[in-house]
XYZ file of C-alpha atoms in Angstrom:
745
model
C 101.560 -19.540 49.340
C 99.579 -17.544 51.893
C 95.848 -17.207 51.386
C 94.621 -13.686 50.544
C 92.755 -11.853 53.263
C 91.097 -8.490 53.799
C 90.139 -6.620 56.964
C 86.626 -5.173 56.886
C 84.283 -3.406 59.297
C 81.433 -5.540 60.574
C 77.928 -4.130 60.357
C 74.742 -5.647 61.740
C 72.050 -6.594 59.283
C 69.168 -7.645 61.555
C 66.382 -7.566 58.995
C 68.133 -9.684 56.366
C 66.305 -12.722 55.039
C 69.470 -14.749 55.587
C 69.781 -13.844 59.285
C 71.014 -16.648 61.564
C 71.739 -18.926 58.618
C 75.524 -18.703 58.739
C 75.694 -16.345 55.751
C 77.996 -13.308 55.534
C 77.544 -10.770 52.738
C 80.505 -9.134 51.012
C 80.751 -6.548 48.260
C 81.151 -8.216 44.819
C 84.585 -6.562 44.438
C 85.682 -8.098 47.756
C 84.563 -11.525 46.535
C 86.632 -11.021 43.379
C 89.707 -9.836 45.325
C 89.558 -12.961 47.531
C 88.870 -15.277 44.562
C 85.540 -16.280 46.108
C 82.225 -17.216 44.591
C 78.835 -16.966 46.314
C 78.405 -20.113 48.385
C 82.104 -20.576 49.189
C 83.151 -21.008 52.853
C 85.143 -18.153 54.427
C 87.230 -17.884 57.585
C 86.292 -14.896 59.778
C 88.624 -13.631 62.492
C 87.673 -11.070 65.133
C 88.248 -11.653 68.829
C 87.445 -15.252 67.955
C 87.720 -17.206 64.749
C 84.614 -18.598 63.150
C 83.399 -19.427 59.636
C 80.483 -18.688 57.345
C 79.163 -18.912 53.806
C 79.984 -15.989 51.506
C 77.194 -14.257 49.615
C 77.151 -11.130 47.466
C 76.009 -7.874 49.046
C 74.185 -5.148 47.153
C 76.692 -3.532 44.734
C 75.555 -0.139 45.999
C 76.844 -0.796 49.526
C 80.286 0.144 50.791
C 83.128 -2.185 49.860
C 84.726 -1.918 53.311
C 81.722 -3.362 55.139
C 81.008 -6.965 56.084
C 77.289 -7.607 56.590
C 76.619 -10.118 59.363
C 73.768 -11.003 61.703
C 73.780 -10.974 65.497
C 74.641 -14.674 65.687
C 77.777 -14.334 63.558
C 78.881 -11.247 65.468
C 78.430 -13.156 68.711
C 80.566 -16.011 67.396
C 83.232 -13.441 66.444
C 83.063 -11.871 69.911
C 82.406 -8.459 68.334
C 79.813 -5.744 68.130
C 78.846 -3.847 65.019
C 81.784 -1.642 63.998
C 84.450 -4.196 64.952
C 87.216 -5.255 62.576
C 86.975 -8.656 60.899
C 89.630 -10.372 58.793
C 88.165 -12.412 55.932
C 90.005 -15.165 54.071
C 89.029 -18.184 51.933
C 88.428 -21.473 53.717
C 88.742 -24.890 52.077
C 85.377 -26.656 51.770
C 86.240 -29.533 54.112
C 83.307 -31.870 54.852
C 82.613 -32.393 58.548
C 83.126 -36.007 59.557
C 81.423 -35.804 62.937
C 79.419 -33.073 64.685
C 78.151 -32.986 68.272
C 75.767 -30.303 69.541
C 74.062 -29.265 72.759
C 70.707 -27.528 73.088
C 67.595 -27.085 75.220
C 66.316 -30.356 76.645
C 62.936 -30.002 74.941
C 64.605 -29.544 71.537
C 66.969 -32.471 72.117
C 63.959 -34.658 72.914
C 61.902 -33.478 69.933
C 64.502 -33.320 67.129
C 66.028 -36.632 65.974
C 69.590 -36.580 64.633
C 68.384 -37.090 61.044
C 66.269 -33.939 61.198
C 69.093 -32.076 62.958
C 71.526 -32.903 60.176
C 69.132 -31.609 57.512
C 68.576 -28.373 59.451
C 72.353 -27.759 59.440
C 72.969 -28.998 55.895
C 75.184 -26.621 53.922
C 76.352 -24.635 56.967
C 79.998 -24.222 57.994
C 80.402 -24.881 61.722
C 83.272 -24.249 64.142
C 83.762 -25.726 67.606
C 82.211 -23.674 70.469
C 80.112 -21.633 68.007
C 76.386 -21.106 68.334
C 74.177 -22.168 65.422
C 70.468 -21.841 64.774
C 67.994 -24.398 63.454
C 67.100 -22.105 60.535
C 68.159 -24.023 57.391
C 70.772 -22.532 55.088
C 68.340 -21.951 52.235
C 69.953 -18.771 50.885
C 72.482 -20.530 48.673
C 71.479 -24.198 48.824
C 72.741 -26.863 46.496
C 70.031 -27.748 43.980
C 70.239 -31.414 45.027
C 69.237 -30.707 48.620
C 66.487 -28.107 48.174
C 63.798 -30.715 48.808
C 65.574 -31.985 51.917
C 65.866 -28.477 53.364
C 62.183 -27.778 52.764
C 61.258 -31.061 54.427
C 63.414 -30.110 57.411
C 61.652 -26.763 57.690
C 58.189 -28.364 57.780
C 59.177 -31.057 60.256
C 60.923 -28.637 62.607
C 57.803 -26.488 62.736
C 55.730 -29.573 63.586
C 58.146 -31.089 66.116
C 59.445 -28.033 67.985
C 56.541 -25.635 67.525
C 56.677 -21.871 67.172
C 60.065 -21.386 68.856
C 62.113 -23.463 66.390
C 63.102 -20.307 64.484
C 64.698 -18.735 67.572
C 66.319 -21.815 69.137
C 70.126 -21.685 69.386
C 72.413 -24.722 69.664
C 76.044 -24.913 70.733
C 78.683 -26.781 68.718
C 80.335 -29.014 71.335
C 82.776 -30.573 68.876
C 83.316 -30.916 65.157
C 85.878 -32.832 63.110
C 87.811 -30.995 61.760
C 87.461 -28.222 64.352
C 88.528 -25.210 62.266
C 85.423 -24.765 60.130
C 83.818 -27.736 58.386
C 80.869 -28.091 56.014
C 77.869 -30.169 57.139
C 77.002 -32.714 54.445
C 74.779 -35.788 54.146
C 77.803 -37.892 55.183
C 78.304 -36.036 58.470
C 77.684 -38.070 61.633
C 75.467 -35.716 63.678
C 74.377 -36.220 67.264
C 73.450 -34.588 70.535
C 75.867 -34.349 73.449
C 75.283 -37.342 75.765
C 72.754 -38.551 73.227
C 72.291 -40.359 69.932
C 74.051 -39.683 66.672
C 73.081 -40.556 63.139
C 75.215 -41.613 60.251
C 75.043 -39.932 56.897
C 73.909 -41.733 53.795
C 77.460 -42.116 52.525
C 80.699 -43.525 53.922
C 82.000 -42.516 57.321
C 85.338 -42.959 58.979
C 85.884 -46.565 60.101
C 85.628 -47.197 63.791
C 83.802 -43.947 64.600
C 81.308 -44.859 67.337
C 77.773 -43.713 66.791
C 76.729 -43.717 70.415
C 77.881 -45.058 73.703
C 77.048 -48.708 74.267
C 73.871 -49.261 76.228
C 72.829 -51.972 78.580
C 71.458 -54.892 76.614
C 70.005 -58.124 77.902
C 72.473 -60.824 78.885
C 73.873 -62.739 75.969
C 73.297 -59.981 73.403
C 75.322 -57.107 71.992
C 74.011 -53.796 70.779
C 74.400 -53.576 66.992
C 76.209 -50.544 65.620
C 73.814 -47.732 64.772
C 71.244 -48.598 67.434
C 70.450 -46.040 70.108
C 70.489 -47.064 73.740
C 68.487 -45.700 76.676
C 71.023 -43.019 77.644
C 69.084 -40.103 76.170
C 65.593 -41.583 76.229
C 63.017 -39.786 78.376
C 61.427 -41.523 81.316
C 57.783 -42.504 80.957
C 56.986 -40.447 84.063
C 58.167 -37.362 82.134
C 55.467 -37.930 79.498
C 52.235 -36.897 81.227
C 49.138 -37.938 79.358
C 50.908 -40.813 77.616
C 51.119 -43.338 80.456
C 48.225 -45.493 79.213
C 49.730 -45.622 75.712
C 53.167 -46.359 77.211
C 51.772 -49.265 79.241
C 50.068 -50.736 76.170
C 53.225 -50.514 74.066
C 55.419 -51.779 76.932
C 53.273 -54.887 77.418
C 53.435 -55.685 73.701
C 57.208 -55.227 73.335
C 58.000 -57.011 76.608
C 55.903 -59.986 75.530
C 57.429 -60.093 72.051
C 61.044 -59.625 73.189
C 61.262 -61.515 76.475
C 58.368 -63.995 76.703
C 58.123 -65.675 73.325
C 58.359 -69.097 74.980
C 54.969 -68.480 76.592
C 53.514 -67.669 73.186
C 55.079 -70.859 71.809
C 53.512 -73.017 74.513
C 50.165 -71.434 73.657
C 50.686 -72.153 69.972
C 50.469 -68.517 68.892
C 52.663 -65.583 67.903
C 52.600 -61.833 68.347
C 53.019 -59.151 65.699
C 55.268 -56.279 66.768
C 54.081 -53.859 64.066
C 52.594 -50.705 65.579
C 51.246 -47.432 64.148
C 51.349 -44.568 66.665
C 49.120 -41.715 65.526
C 48.483 -38.288 66.980
C 48.946 -34.567 66.326
C 52.393 -33.265 65.402
C 54.418 -32.435 68.498
C 52.317 -34.574 70.844
C 55.224 -36.821 71.874
C 54.839 -39.895 69.659
C 58.567 -40.418 69.061
C 59.401 -39.647 72.700
C 56.861 -42.296 73.732
C 58.548 -44.943 71.577
C 62.045 -44.011 72.816
C 60.909 -44.154 76.448
C 59.265 -47.574 76.021
C 62.249 -49.005 74.115
C 64.528 -47.936 76.965
C 62.146 -49.441 79.534
C 62.176 -52.897 77.890
C 65.946 -52.810 77.244
C 65.687 -52.636 73.449
C 67.874 -50.758 71.004
C 66.309 -48.167 68.741
C 67.039 -47.283 65.115
C 65.141 -44.116 64.070
C 64.423 -43.290 60.437
C 62.963 -39.972 59.386
C 60.664 -40.747 56.450
C 60.693 -37.260 54.811
C 64.458 -37.577 54.418
C 64.045 -40.927 52.653
C 61.280 -39.540 50.442
C 63.599 -36.777 49.230
C 66.188 -39.336 48.021
C 66.009 -41.355 44.835
C 64.061 -44.593 45.073
C 67.242 -46.691 44.893
C 69.034 -44.678 47.576
C 65.993 -44.699 49.848
C 65.503 -48.443 49.428
C 69.181 -48.999 50.254
C 68.851 -46.909 53.425
C 65.746 -48.873 54.456
C 67.425 -52.251 53.985
C 70.576 -51.083 55.810
C 68.477 -49.927 58.764
C 66.560 -53.220 58.825
C 69.833 -55.168 58.764
C 71.147 -53.103 61.675
C 68.134 -53.820 63.882
C 68.264 -57.551 63.051
C 71.967 -57.783 63.874
C 71.657 -58.506 67.587
C 69.461 -58.145 70.620
C 65.901 -56.886 70.863
C 65.477 -53.739 68.783
C 62.869 -51.296 67.514
C 62.849 -49.793 64.030
C 61.191 -46.384 64.448
C 59.901 -44.720 61.264
C 58.844 -41.117 61.875
C 56.144 -39.508 59.660
C 55.639 -42.738 57.720
C 53.103 -41.165 55.339
C 56.030 -39.539 53.493
C 57.235 -42.885 52.095
C 53.935 -44.788 52.131
C 51.233 -42.302 51.071
C 47.641 -43.432 50.703
C 47.002 -41.508 47.479
C 49.848 -42.705 45.252
C 51.914 -45.461 46.868
C 54.919 -45.920 44.618
C 57.829 -48.362 44.401
C 59.298 -47.080 47.679
C 56.069 -47.973 49.522
C 56.307 -51.510 48.137
C 59.921 -51.837 49.298
C 58.942 -50.482 52.698
C 56.171 -53.061 53.101
C 58.667 -55.797 52.228
C 61.199 -54.449 54.742
C 58.541 -54.257 57.480
C 57.378 -57.830 56.804
C 60.962 -59.183 56.869
C 61.782 -57.305 60.075
C 58.661 -58.545 61.850
C 59.386 -62.148 60.836
C 62.880 -61.724 62.315
C 61.423 -60.678 65.691
C 62.105 -56.959 65.316
C 59.514 -54.391 66.419
C 58.546 -51.872 63.726
C 56.868 -48.756 65.103
C 55.698 -46.058 62.692
C 54.407 -42.636 63.688
C 52.062 -40.369 61.771
C 50.258 -37.117 62.396
C 47.913 -37.875 59.481
C 46.883 -41.540 59.717
C 44.338 -41.131 56.912
C 47.274 -40.324 54.596
C 49.075 -43.625 55.343
C 48.937 -46.430 52.776
C 46.064 -48.738 53.891
C 48.178 -51.709 52.826
C 50.485 -51.044 55.774
C 47.681 -51.455 58.285
C 47.030 -55.123 57.569
C 47.111 -57.793 60.303
C 50.581 -58.966 59.244
C 52.199 -55.514 59.204
C 51.147 -52.618 61.468
C 48.486 -54.596 63.284
C 48.226 -52.427 66.408
C 47.191 -48.767 66.433
C 47.967 -46.560 69.420
C 46.455 -43.090 69.481
C 48.067 -40.143 71.251
C 45.187 -37.756 71.937
C 45.234 -33.999 71.961
C 45.686 -33.041 75.643
C 42.739 -31.540 77.464
C 43.077 -28.818 80.103
C 43.938 -31.287 82.885
C 46.689 -32.937 80.843
C 48.057 -29.574 79.741
C 48.250 -28.595 83.409
C 50.205 -31.775 84.107
C 52.530 -31.176 81.165
C 53.159 -27.585 82.261
C 54.080 -28.860 85.717
C 56.726 -31.133 84.194
C 58.019 -28.475 81.776
C 58.366 -25.822 84.511
C 59.998 -28.151 87.030
C 63.343 -26.375 86.634
C 61.860 -22.909 86.025
C 61.765 -20.403 88.931
C 58.133 -19.324 88.876
C 56.864 -16.186 90.583
C 54.102 -16.475 93.150
C 51.459 -15.080 90.801
C 51.873 -17.828 88.186
C 48.687 -19.896 87.888
C 49.376 -22.916 85.709
C 45.677 -23.852 85.788
C 44.868 -20.573 84.057
C 47.687 -21.034 81.519
C 46.393 -24.541 80.779
C 42.891 -23.160 80.291
C 44.140 -20.550 77.826
C 46.004 -23.032 75.619
C 43.376 -25.137 73.808
C 44.865 -27.127 70.961
C 48.403 -26.933 72.369
C 50.456 -30.128 72.286
C 53.564 -30.856 74.342
C 55.895 -29.173 71.833
C 53.748 -26.033 71.814
C 53.700 -25.885 75.610
C 57.487 -26.275 75.655
C 57.737 -23.376 73.184
C 55.404 -21.345 75.398
C 57.560 -21.954 78.477
C 60.704 -21.017 76.512
C 59.109 -17.826 75.199
C 57.934 -16.865 78.707
C 61.495 -17.416 79.941
C 62.839 -15.135 77.207
C 60.348 -12.412 78.174
C 61.374 -12.780 81.828
C 65.072 -12.541 80.910
C 64.508 -9.354 78.893
C 62.649 -7.882 81.848
C 65.240 -8.836 84.483
C 68.636 -8.609 82.793
C 70.388 -7.427 85.981
C 68.411 -9.419 88.566
C 70.328 -11.951 90.656
C 67.331 -14.243 91.125
C 65.069 -13.734 88.115
C 61.667 -15.414 88.027
C 59.044 -16.052 85.385
C 55.824 -14.176 86.187
C 52.270 -14.511 84.947
C 52.735 -11.436 82.755
C 55.531 -13.275 80.909
C 53.168 -16.158 80.133
C 50.477 -13.686 79.046
C 52.896 -12.005 76.620
C 54.121 -15.372 75.339
C 50.530 -16.443 74.639
C 50.187 -13.501 72.259
C 52.870 -14.857 69.921
C 52.909 -18.637 70.427
C 50.158 -20.374 68.449
C 49.418 -24.099 68.454
C 50.893 -25.933 65.477
C 47.465 -27.428 64.766
C 46.210 -23.883 64.091
C 49.032 -22.711 61.837
C 46.608 -22.215 58.932
C 43.826 -20.504 60.853
C 42.264 -17.713 58.825
C 40.535 -15.717 61.567
C 42.569 -13.008 63.254
C 41.286 -13.029 66.811
C 40.368 -9.640 68.229
C 40.285 -8.700 71.886
C 36.493 -8.368 71.978
C 33.912 -10.390 73.853
C 30.155 -10.667 73.799
C 30.069 -7.859 76.353
C 31.393 -5.537 73.638
C 28.430 -6.319 71.357
C 25.718 -3.731 71.763
C 22.140 -4.956 72.146
C 21.043 -8.428 70.915
C 20.644 -9.726 74.475
C 18.520 -12.746 73.508
C 20.875 -13.635 70.655
C 23.923 -13.431 72.928
C 22.252 -15.639 75.534
C 21.359 -18.248 72.905
C 24.918 -18.256 71.532
C 26.371 -18.556 75.025
C 24.277 -21.662 75.685
C 24.727 -23.206 72.222
C 28.389 -22.433 71.534
C 30.307 -21.405 74.653
C 28.849 -23.901 77.091
C 29.634 -27.023 74.968
C 33.211 -25.804 74.456
C 33.813 -24.618 78.009
C 31.871 -27.162 80.093
C 31.896 -30.510 78.207
C 32.095 -32.405 81.522
C 28.775 -30.941 82.647
C 27.029 -32.164 79.495
C 28.578 -35.613 80.008
C 27.518 -35.691 83.663
C 23.928 -34.884 82.710
C 23.957 -37.395 79.838
C 23.139 -34.734 77.250
C 24.730 -34.386 73.826
C 25.667 -30.717 73.331
C 24.441 -28.827 70.254
C 26.586 -29.558 67.212
C 26.072 -26.305 65.343
C 24.301 -22.970 64.992
C 23.161 -21.010 61.948
C 23.143 -17.230 62.270
C 20.941 -15.512 59.717
C 19.784 -11.961 59.288
C 20.149 -8.847 57.122
C 23.630 -7.769 55.990
C 25.483 -5.529 58.421
C 23.651 -6.619 61.569
C 26.699 -8.163 63.248
C 26.699 -11.890 62.405
C 30.447 -12.050 61.738
C 31.152 -9.683 64.612
C 29.197 -11.973 66.943
C 31.421 -14.899 65.941
C 34.535 -12.784 66.531
C 33.163 -11.930 69.977
C 32.459 -15.618 70.625
C 36.077 -16.391 69.799
C 37.203 -13.755 72.267
C 34.774 -14.904 74.975
C 35.473 -18.634 74.944
C 38.763 -20.422 75.373
C 38.613 -22.219 72.052
C 40.539 -22.228 68.799
C 38.779 -20.730 65.804
C 38.865 -21.919 62.207
C 37.200 -19.553 59.776
C 36.480 -20.089 56.105
C 34.354 -18.305 53.535
C 31.947 -20.674 51.867
C 33.317 -20.257 48.358
C 36.937 -20.789 49.514
C 36.353 -24.552 49.790
C 35.026 -24.906 46.251
C 37.400 -26.061 43.517
C 36.957 -26.892 39.853
C 39.033 -30.071 40.289
C 37.039 -33.210 40.991
C 37.390 -34.332 44.593
C 39.356 -31.295 45.806
C 36.351 -29.540 47.373
C 35.403 -32.627 49.388
C 39.043 -33.025 50.403
C 39.080 -29.407 51.604
C 35.999 -30.058 53.772
C 37.565 -33.189 55.276
C 40.830 -31.336 55.933
C 38.966 -28.480 57.628
C 37.244 -30.816 60.071
C 40.388 -32.905 60.593
C 42.169 -29.758 61.738
C 39.189 -28.879 63.919
C 39.325 -32.264 65.657
C 43.073 -31.951 66.193
C 42.766 -28.456 67.679
C 39.683 -29.154 69.837
C 38.007 -27.391 71.519
C 37.389 -25.594 68.238
C 34.855 -23.176 66.817
C 34.455 -23.659 63.039
C 32.976 -20.573 61.364
C 31.458 -21.015 57.893
C 30.717 -17.555 56.549
C 28.301 -17.267 53.600
C 27.328 -20.883 54.147
C 24.668 -20.653 51.417
C 27.502 -20.621 48.841
C 29.009 -23.768 50.354
C 25.858 -25.792 50.999
C 23.051 -24.734 48.635
C 19.956 -26.841 48.095
C 21.049 -29.959 46.228
C 19.888 -30.704 42.710
C 19.651 -27.085 41.594
C 23.269 -26.275 40.748
C 24.761 -26.340 37.238
C 28.370 -26.994 38.271
C 28.572 -30.680 37.470
C 27.580 -31.793 40.960
C 30.468 -30.164 42.843
C 28.312 -28.388 45.427
C 26.139 -31.491 45.874
C 29.239 -33.533 46.772
C 30.427 -30.766 49.098
C 27.071 -30.761 50.887
C 27.297 -34.543 51.255
C 30.827 -34.253 52.682
C 29.706 -31.521 55.066
C 26.729 -33.568 56.288
C 28.976 -36.578 56.838
C 31.477 -34.571 58.857
C 28.786 -32.959 61.002
C 26.832 -36.121 61.779
C 28.806 -39.077 60.464
C 30.439 -42.172 61.906
C 33.477 -40.266 63.178
C 32.485 -38.317 66.280
C 32.869 -34.544 66.299
C 33.839 -33.979 69.933
C 34.475 -30.527 71.401
C 33.837 -28.916 68.007
C 30.981 -26.483 67.374
C 30.121 -25.233 63.881
C 28.664 -21.758 63.362
C 27.335 -20.800 59.950
C 26.277 -17.341 58.828
C 24.088 -16.272 55.904
C 21.575 -13.653 54.857
C 19.809 -16.136 52.548
C 18.771 -19.022 54.856
C 16.198 -20.357 52.373
C 19.069 -21.230 50.002
C 20.794 -23.530 52.520
C 20.160 -27.263 52.021
C 17.438 -28.344 54.510
C 19.391 -31.474 55.492
C 22.006 -29.207 57.031
C 19.462 -27.625 59.356
C 18.064 -30.708 61.071
C 18.904 -31.620 64.717
C 22.414 -32.974 65.117
C 23.811 -30.559 62.533
C 23.165 -26.802 62.427
C 20.201 -27.419 64.690
C 19.857 -23.978 66.304
C 18.762 -21.232 63.918
C 19.369 -17.820 65.449
C 17.845 -14.744 63.832
C 20.058 -11.640 64.184
C 17.564 -8.795 63.690
C 18.306 -5.154 63.003
C 18.880 -3.301 66.270
C 16.071 -1.367 67.890
C 16.482 2.109 69.419
C 18.145 1.052 72.709
C 20.230 -1.491 70.795
C 21.433 1.165 68.357
C 22.404 3.368 71.310
C 24.479 0.516 72.779
C 26.141 -0.113 69.402
C 26.960 3.599 69.098
C 28.504 3.549 72.587
C 30.568 0.476 71.732
C 31.732 2.003 68.426
C 32.560 5.331 70.121
C 34.448 3.764 73.033
C 37.740 5.265 71.869
C 36.258 8.438 70.352
C 36.381 11.658 72.463
C 32.749 12.820 72.263
C 31.741 16.300 73.354
C 29.136 16.627 76.134
C 26.481 17.780 73.652
C 26.415 14.374 71.913
C 23.380 12.385 73.142
C 23.808 8.796 71.924
C 20.480 7.612 73.376
C 18.575 10.243 71.417
C 20.666 9.576 68.323
C 19.977 5.851 68.533
C 16.230 6.503 68.670
C 16.458 8.601 65.482
C 18.361 6.055 63.369
C 15.409 3.942 62.324
C 16.429 1.390 59.677
C 20.139 1.585 60.505
C 22.062 -1.675 60.866
C 24.932 -2.217 63.291
C 27.405 -1.563 60.462
C 25.592 1.679 59.614
C 25.839 2.862 63.240
C 29.587 2.120 63.309
C 29.972 3.946 59.975
C 28.149 6.956 61.434
C 30.608 7.239 64.323
C 33.529 6.890 61.923
C 32.130 9.550 59.589
C 31.573 11.941 62.537
C 35.263 11.609 63.481
C 36.252 12.307 59.877
C 34.005 15.392 59.882
C 35.905 16.685 62.921
C 39.196 16.076 61.094
C 37.954 17.925 58.011
C 37.173 20.900 60.177
C 40.546 20.829 61.917
C 43.341 18.285 62.030
C 43.963 19.494 65.590
C 40.404 18.704 66.713
C 40.260 17.132 70.167
C 36.551 16.224 70.402
C 33.679 15.141 68.170
C 30.689 17.428 68.661
C 26.987 17.147 67.914
C 27.534 19.306 64.799
C 30.008 16.732 63.488
C 27.513 13.955 64.212
C 24.830 15.932 62.346
C 27.098 16.308 59.333
C 27.778 12.571 59.405
C 24.036 11.900 59.668
C 23.528 13.711 56.353
C 26.183 11.560 54.658
C 25.393 8.063 56.018
C 22.208 6.430 54.779
C 20.626 3.200 56.084
C 21.644 0.151 54.046
C 18.855 -2.243 55.055
C 16.616 -3.391 52.192
C 12.981 -3.286 53.395
C 11.957 -6.102 51.046
C 14.759 -8.428 52.179
C 14.142 -7.479 55.793
C 10.448 -8.367 55.502
C 11.365 -11.689 53.865
C 13.813 -12.580 56.651
C 11.338 -11.630 59.366
C 8.712 -13.810 57.690
C 11.215 -16.707 57.538
C 12.080 -16.227 61.234
C 8.396 -16.165 62.168
C 7.844 -19.394 60.230
C 10.769 -21.135 61.999
C 9.466 -20.076 65.398
């Protein structure tokens, strides 16, 4: 009996939440006519035949339309308005799936993560697919896995993971198959990973690799075919040498250890920011010493039941013990062995690690949050060695950009030194995303060029949208202002330049002179005098990441959560260094201890803040700026040298300063020739910087009230605004602050 089918008109739905997820939306009556339910696979035939997942469209839409995204239309070989034949497709699980993609994505995304990103999608040979998970109609059992894939892709690939497209090289069966947890997924010319369930007997996982004489590569181990070369990992050569020496000694020179009457532990914890190349480092070293590699992605195991996860762990350990030198690589180990609540799975994992190490296998775990890893794993008999992958500085970022742009035709105006200087906090994955985004901008600009090149303008545009993964939760929206845009306050700006910008911009100079740079600055002054605006200008002036938090945002009623929030803030600052940490209303976060009635919460927060600022763990390339209009309420311990040691009074502007502020605020306002800002500034005694900006704004509104077609703001409009805007400075508070500043001086 022939399957029912209908011919519909394709329409593009670019703004849909399910775009690029393999979902096609059909009118509910069409679903009924084809005996389909939401979530069923469908065969789509245009100029080409592809497949997708059916979902219900809005009942108010036309029943003759098929709603698809640009990716599905491309797979069909059609444009919007083309005719598409829709028919049911049996839900056949894919046995094996091979994909091709950008080299940087292939290196960063292990097969386990790739399978989870494609879970629930229907794929056809030669189609393009995206890494966006099919989370529109997911099976309830895999919701946690899909969410874990989303978080890990953002960490591993960086900003561009949402726009990366892959090509389906082959799939079994070829005519539309559903990706499941049993699908064997792998990269073309690279590794594949088995699903958690049965697979077809005899299906090879990867091509055999060269193993040492007398050994055979066990099934499931990855060889060196797709591993990067150590020379392609700039900034990681010292770590690679350390790991190479350890593995080479443990795998190939145990007889020397025996003659010396000692042994070596091959348990290693590799720690560093997400996307910094930890897994690539391990793969490169394993290939260098001729060892097989069995990767395990810990978030995938954590999403399984304890029994299933334990079974997967023991199967992986058995595979690496089967033959030849091998490395068991566990990625993001904190997912299965957390420090806070290590459960039964953490116990099983410790047992598996101990058994593998006794059998001569190397166990290498990676983590972007080493403080979140079960301390029991870091004992001398388990993960005895710690290797740290640092955040790259400007010189290393320049080296990484050189490697990443090796195959990119760069225009003559491209200055990689400048790009490296403008990317603080970027790791290798972020730089790869930046290069990809610049290439996309260049392609859009030169669609018809025979020899397109990537210019400096393309990198500048890419920098506006690509943010470092370490700064994904930053709360300060950076504005395109600098200290030059701040009117007046010349002494304050000079002090901030020396105390904040110099330590972040010229750390080598401080090191050469043997001087420890200032750790922090406290800005205090009346409300509305530009403290927050000064910090925004600092962020625009210096090439540093900015973390901003209101004082009260870190406070929580739950015991321990406020201190945890402080530690997390400074952990992110260290990862994204050079970093400017801005604590607004710091008096709410760090009041004088012993005077609060909140059960000791603020006292513990102050203690945590003091420890982070001047504790055992160094705070390198991080400057803290606090702001308050009540400096006497801040705990004195916070204001000693080594902490917020520079107290900078931001006074109300004087006459010339008010004139400069008015000029800065009116930079985009068409003022008539009869407006004298110098004279106006001299008249505004008692006005703060915010009051001056409000005066300019009110004058523009006065012009609009007079005529919506007004082209200039005249002196009459300014006079009308002057009658409406009153100074907001409190004389009593101002006198108190000036007395405090005089006492500090």
